[in-house]
Short mmCIF file of C-alpha atoms and ligand atoms in Angstrom, two decimals:
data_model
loop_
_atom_site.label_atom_id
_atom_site.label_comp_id
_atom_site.label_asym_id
_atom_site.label_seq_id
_atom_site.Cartn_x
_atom_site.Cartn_y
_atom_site.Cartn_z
CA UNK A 73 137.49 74.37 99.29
CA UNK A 74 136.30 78.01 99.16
CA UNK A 75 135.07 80.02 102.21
CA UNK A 76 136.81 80.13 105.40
CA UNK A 77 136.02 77.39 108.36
CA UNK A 78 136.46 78.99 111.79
CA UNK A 79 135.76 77.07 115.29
CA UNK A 80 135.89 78.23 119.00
CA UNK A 81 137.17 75.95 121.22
CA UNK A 82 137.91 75.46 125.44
CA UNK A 83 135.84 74.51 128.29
CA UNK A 84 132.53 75.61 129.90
CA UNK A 85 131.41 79.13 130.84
CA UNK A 86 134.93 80.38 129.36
CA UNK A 87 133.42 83.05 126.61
CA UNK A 88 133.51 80.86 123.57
CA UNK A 89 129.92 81.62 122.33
CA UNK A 90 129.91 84.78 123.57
CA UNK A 91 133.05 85.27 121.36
CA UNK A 92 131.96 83.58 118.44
CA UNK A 93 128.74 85.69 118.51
CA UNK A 94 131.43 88.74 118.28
CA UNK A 95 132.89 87.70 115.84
CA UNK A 96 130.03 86.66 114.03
CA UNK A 97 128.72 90.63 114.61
CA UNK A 98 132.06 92.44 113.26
CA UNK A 99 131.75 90.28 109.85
CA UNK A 100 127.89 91.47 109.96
CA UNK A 101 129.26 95.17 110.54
CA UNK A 102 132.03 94.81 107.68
CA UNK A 103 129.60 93.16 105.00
CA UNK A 104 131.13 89.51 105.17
CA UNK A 105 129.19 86.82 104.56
CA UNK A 106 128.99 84.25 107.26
CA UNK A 107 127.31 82.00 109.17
CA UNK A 108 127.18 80.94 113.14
CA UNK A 109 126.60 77.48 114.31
CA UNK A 110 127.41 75.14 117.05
CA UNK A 111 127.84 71.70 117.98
CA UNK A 112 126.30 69.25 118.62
CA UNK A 113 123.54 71.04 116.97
CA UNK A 114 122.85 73.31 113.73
CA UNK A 115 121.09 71.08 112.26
CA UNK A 116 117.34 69.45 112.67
CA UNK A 117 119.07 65.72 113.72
CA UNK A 118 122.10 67.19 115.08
CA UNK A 119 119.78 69.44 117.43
CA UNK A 120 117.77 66.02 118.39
CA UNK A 121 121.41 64.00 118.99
CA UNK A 122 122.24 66.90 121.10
CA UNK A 123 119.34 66.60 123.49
CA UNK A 124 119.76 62.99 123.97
CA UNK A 125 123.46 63.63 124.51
CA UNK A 126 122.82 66.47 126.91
CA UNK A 127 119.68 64.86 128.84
CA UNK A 128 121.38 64.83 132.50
CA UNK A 129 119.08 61.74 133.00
CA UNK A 130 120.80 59.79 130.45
CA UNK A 131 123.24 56.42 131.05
CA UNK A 132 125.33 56.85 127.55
CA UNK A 133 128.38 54.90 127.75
CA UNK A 134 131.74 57.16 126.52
CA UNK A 135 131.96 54.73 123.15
CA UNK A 136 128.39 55.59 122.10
CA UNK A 137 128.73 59.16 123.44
CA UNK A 138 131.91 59.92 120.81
CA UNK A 139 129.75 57.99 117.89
CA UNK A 140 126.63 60.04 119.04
CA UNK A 141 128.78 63.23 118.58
CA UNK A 142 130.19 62.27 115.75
CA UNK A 143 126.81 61.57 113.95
CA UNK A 144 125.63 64.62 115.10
CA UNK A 145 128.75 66.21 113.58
CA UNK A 146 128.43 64.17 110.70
CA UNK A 147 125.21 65.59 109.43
CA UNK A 148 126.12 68.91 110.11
CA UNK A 149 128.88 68.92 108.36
CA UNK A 150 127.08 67.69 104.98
CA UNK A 151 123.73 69.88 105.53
CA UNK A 152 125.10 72.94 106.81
CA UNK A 153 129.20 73.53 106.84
CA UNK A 154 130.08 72.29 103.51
CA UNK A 155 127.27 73.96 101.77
CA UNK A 156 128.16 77.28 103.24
CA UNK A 157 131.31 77.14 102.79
CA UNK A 158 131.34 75.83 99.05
CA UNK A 159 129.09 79.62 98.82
CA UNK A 160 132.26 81.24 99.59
CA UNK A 161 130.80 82.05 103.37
CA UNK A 162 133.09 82.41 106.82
CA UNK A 163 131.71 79.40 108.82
CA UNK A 164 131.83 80.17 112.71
CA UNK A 165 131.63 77.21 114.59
CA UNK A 166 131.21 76.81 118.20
CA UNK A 167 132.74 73.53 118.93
CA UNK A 168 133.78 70.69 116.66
CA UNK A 169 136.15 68.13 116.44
CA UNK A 170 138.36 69.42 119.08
CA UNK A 171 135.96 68.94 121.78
CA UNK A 172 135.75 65.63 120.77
CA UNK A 173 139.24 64.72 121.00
CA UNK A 174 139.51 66.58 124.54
CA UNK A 175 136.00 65.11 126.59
CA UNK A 176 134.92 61.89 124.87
CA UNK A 177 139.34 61.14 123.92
CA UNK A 178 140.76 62.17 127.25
CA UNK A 179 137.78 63.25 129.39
CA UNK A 180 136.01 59.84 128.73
CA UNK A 181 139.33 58.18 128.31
CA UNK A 182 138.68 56.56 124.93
CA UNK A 183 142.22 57.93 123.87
CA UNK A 184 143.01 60.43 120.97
CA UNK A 185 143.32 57.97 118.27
CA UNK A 186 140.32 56.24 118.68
CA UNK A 187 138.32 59.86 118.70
CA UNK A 188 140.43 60.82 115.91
CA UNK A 189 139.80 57.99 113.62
CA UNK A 190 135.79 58.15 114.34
CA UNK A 191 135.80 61.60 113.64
CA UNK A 192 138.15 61.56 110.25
CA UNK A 193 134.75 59.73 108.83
CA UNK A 194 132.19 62.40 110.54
CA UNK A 195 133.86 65.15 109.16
CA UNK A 196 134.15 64.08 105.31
CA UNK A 197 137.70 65.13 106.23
CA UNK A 198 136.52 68.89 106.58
CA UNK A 199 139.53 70.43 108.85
CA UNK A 200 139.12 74.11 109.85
CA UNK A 201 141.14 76.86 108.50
CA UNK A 202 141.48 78.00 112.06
CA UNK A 203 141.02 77.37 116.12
CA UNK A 204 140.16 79.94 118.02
CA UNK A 205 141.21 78.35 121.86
CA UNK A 206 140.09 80.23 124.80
CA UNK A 207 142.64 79.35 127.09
CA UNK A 208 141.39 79.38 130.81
CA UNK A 209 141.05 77.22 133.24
CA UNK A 210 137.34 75.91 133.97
CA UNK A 211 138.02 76.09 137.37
CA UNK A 212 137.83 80.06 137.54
CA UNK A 213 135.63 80.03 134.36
CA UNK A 214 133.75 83.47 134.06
CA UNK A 215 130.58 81.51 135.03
CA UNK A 216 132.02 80.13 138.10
CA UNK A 217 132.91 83.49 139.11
CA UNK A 218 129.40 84.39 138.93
CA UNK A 219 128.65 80.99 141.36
CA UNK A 220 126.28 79.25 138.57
CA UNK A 221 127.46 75.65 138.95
CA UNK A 222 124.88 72.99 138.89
CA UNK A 223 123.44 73.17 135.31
CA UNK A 224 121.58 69.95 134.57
CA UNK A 225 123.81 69.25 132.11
CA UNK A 226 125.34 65.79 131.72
CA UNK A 227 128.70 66.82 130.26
CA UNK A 228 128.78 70.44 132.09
CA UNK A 229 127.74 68.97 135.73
CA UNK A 230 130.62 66.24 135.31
CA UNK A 231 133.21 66.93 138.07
CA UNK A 232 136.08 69.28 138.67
CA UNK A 233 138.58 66.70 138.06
CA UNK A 234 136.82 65.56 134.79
CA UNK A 235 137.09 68.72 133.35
CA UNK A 236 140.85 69.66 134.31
CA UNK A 237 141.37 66.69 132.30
CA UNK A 238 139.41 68.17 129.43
CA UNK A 239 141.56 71.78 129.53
CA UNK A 240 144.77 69.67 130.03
CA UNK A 241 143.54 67.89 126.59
CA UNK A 242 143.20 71.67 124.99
CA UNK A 243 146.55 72.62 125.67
CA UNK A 244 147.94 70.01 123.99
CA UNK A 245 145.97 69.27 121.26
CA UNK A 246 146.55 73.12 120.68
CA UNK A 247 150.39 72.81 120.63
CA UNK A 248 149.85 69.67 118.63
CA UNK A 249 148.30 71.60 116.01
CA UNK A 250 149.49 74.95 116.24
CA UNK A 251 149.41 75.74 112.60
CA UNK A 252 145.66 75.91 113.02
CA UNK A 253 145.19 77.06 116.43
CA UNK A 254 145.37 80.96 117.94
CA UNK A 255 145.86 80.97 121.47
CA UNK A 256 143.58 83.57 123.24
CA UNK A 257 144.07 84.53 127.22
CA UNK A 258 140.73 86.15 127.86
CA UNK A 259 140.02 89.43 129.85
CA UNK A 260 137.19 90.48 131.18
CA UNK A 261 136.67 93.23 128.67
CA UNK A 262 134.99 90.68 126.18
CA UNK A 263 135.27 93.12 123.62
CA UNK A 264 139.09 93.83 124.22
CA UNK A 265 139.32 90.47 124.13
CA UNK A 266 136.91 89.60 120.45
CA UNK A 267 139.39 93.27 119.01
CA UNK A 268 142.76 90.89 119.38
CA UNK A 269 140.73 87.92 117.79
CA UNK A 270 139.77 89.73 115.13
CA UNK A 271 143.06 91.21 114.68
CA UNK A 272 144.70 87.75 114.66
CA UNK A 273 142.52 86.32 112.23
CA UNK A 274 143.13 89.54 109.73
CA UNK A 275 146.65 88.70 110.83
CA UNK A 276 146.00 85.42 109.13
CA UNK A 277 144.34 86.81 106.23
CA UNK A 278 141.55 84.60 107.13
CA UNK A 279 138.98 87.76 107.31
CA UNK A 280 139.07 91.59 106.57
P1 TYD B 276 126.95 73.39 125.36
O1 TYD B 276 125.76 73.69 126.21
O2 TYD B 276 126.90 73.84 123.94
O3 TYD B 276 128.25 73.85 126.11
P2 TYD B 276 129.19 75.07 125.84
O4 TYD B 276 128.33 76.30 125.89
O5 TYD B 276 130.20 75.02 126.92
O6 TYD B 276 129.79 74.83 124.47
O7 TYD B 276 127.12 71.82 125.42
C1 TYD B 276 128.04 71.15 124.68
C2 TYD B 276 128.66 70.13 125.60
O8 TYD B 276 129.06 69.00 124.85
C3 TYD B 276 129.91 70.67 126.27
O9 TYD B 276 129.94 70.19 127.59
C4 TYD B 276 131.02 70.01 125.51
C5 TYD B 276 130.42 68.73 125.05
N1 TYD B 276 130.97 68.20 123.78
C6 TYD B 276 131.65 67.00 123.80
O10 TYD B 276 131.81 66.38 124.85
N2 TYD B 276 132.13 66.49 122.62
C7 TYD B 276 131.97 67.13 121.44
O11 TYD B 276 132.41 66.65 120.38
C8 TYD B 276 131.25 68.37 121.43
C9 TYD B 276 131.03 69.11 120.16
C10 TYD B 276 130.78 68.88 122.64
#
């Protein structure tokens, strides 16, 4: 496969999109063609999946929530990854599999197989070059710090304890697969912290 398939990963109101969005901006600085999406999302059906996912008044049980995610995943892989990425393009991605593994596999407690094997069909077995993991712990997550907590959001209003589970699930799936993943301990310089992603990733040879 040519181009390069990048996704952030961790939990709520850590950086990760504010990162990716970074990221995104150095390759537009240094002329490298790219793209930034997100899951669920990205697409026009993946976008529609996500608001039903999302709705805080909706009763989804975890099975259909992982094969609503998946779907979701599914056609953005086909409409919008694949075909970037067989034009040669970097593909950020905020989100993907990972997330999937960590809330619906050990969040929901549907177990990592089960996610796994769901997801090996979404994905049209589409793996990313690399995992960019912001590593902190959602319980002193930058956006807690600044006291925003009740968001409306099904998955982001679920509890403390729900969401320990979820970083718990991060860590290992990120020693699991540490060929792909990069560890990052963020600082509240954002940009210190995007200058030693960047630096990892050119590390990698993965960008310029
Ligand atoms: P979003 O508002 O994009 O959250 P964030 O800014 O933290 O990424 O909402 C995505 C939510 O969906 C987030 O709570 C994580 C969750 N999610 C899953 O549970 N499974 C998945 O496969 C994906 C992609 C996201």
């Amino acid at each position: 496969m040519a181009g390069t398939f990048i996704t952030f990963e961790g939990c709520e109101g850590v950086g990760k999109t504010t990162q990716a969005k970074l990221l995104k901006q150095y390759l537009d600085d240094t002329l490298q063609d790219s793209i930034f999406t997100r899951e669920p999302g990205g697409t026009k059906i993946a976008e529609e999946i996500r608001n039903m996912i999302l709705d805080g008044n909706s009763n989804i049980s975890p099975i259909v929530e992982a094969y609503l995610f998946a779907a979701a995943r599914a056609d953005h892989i086909l409409n919008l990854v694949l075909p970037a990425l067989e034009q040669n393009k970097i593909v950020i991605c905020d989100r993907y599999i990972d997330s999937s593994l960590a809330y619906q596999g050990v969040g929901r407690g549907l177990g990592f197989e089960t996610v796994l094997k769901i997801n090996e069909f979404a994905c049209s077995c589409c793996m990313p070059d690399c995992t960019i993991f912001i590593n902190m712990d959602p319980r002193n997550s930058w956006r807690k710090q600044k006291g925003k907590v009740i968001t409306g959001d099904r998955m982001e209003d679920e509890t403390d304890h729900f969401h320990i589970m979820v970083y718990n699930a991060f860590k290992e799936i990120s020693q699991k697969y540490s060929d792909r993943f990069i560890n990052i301990d963020p600082t509240e310089d954002k940009e210190l912290t995007s200058r030693s992603i960047i630096e990892k990733l050119i590390s990698r040879g993965l960008i310029k």
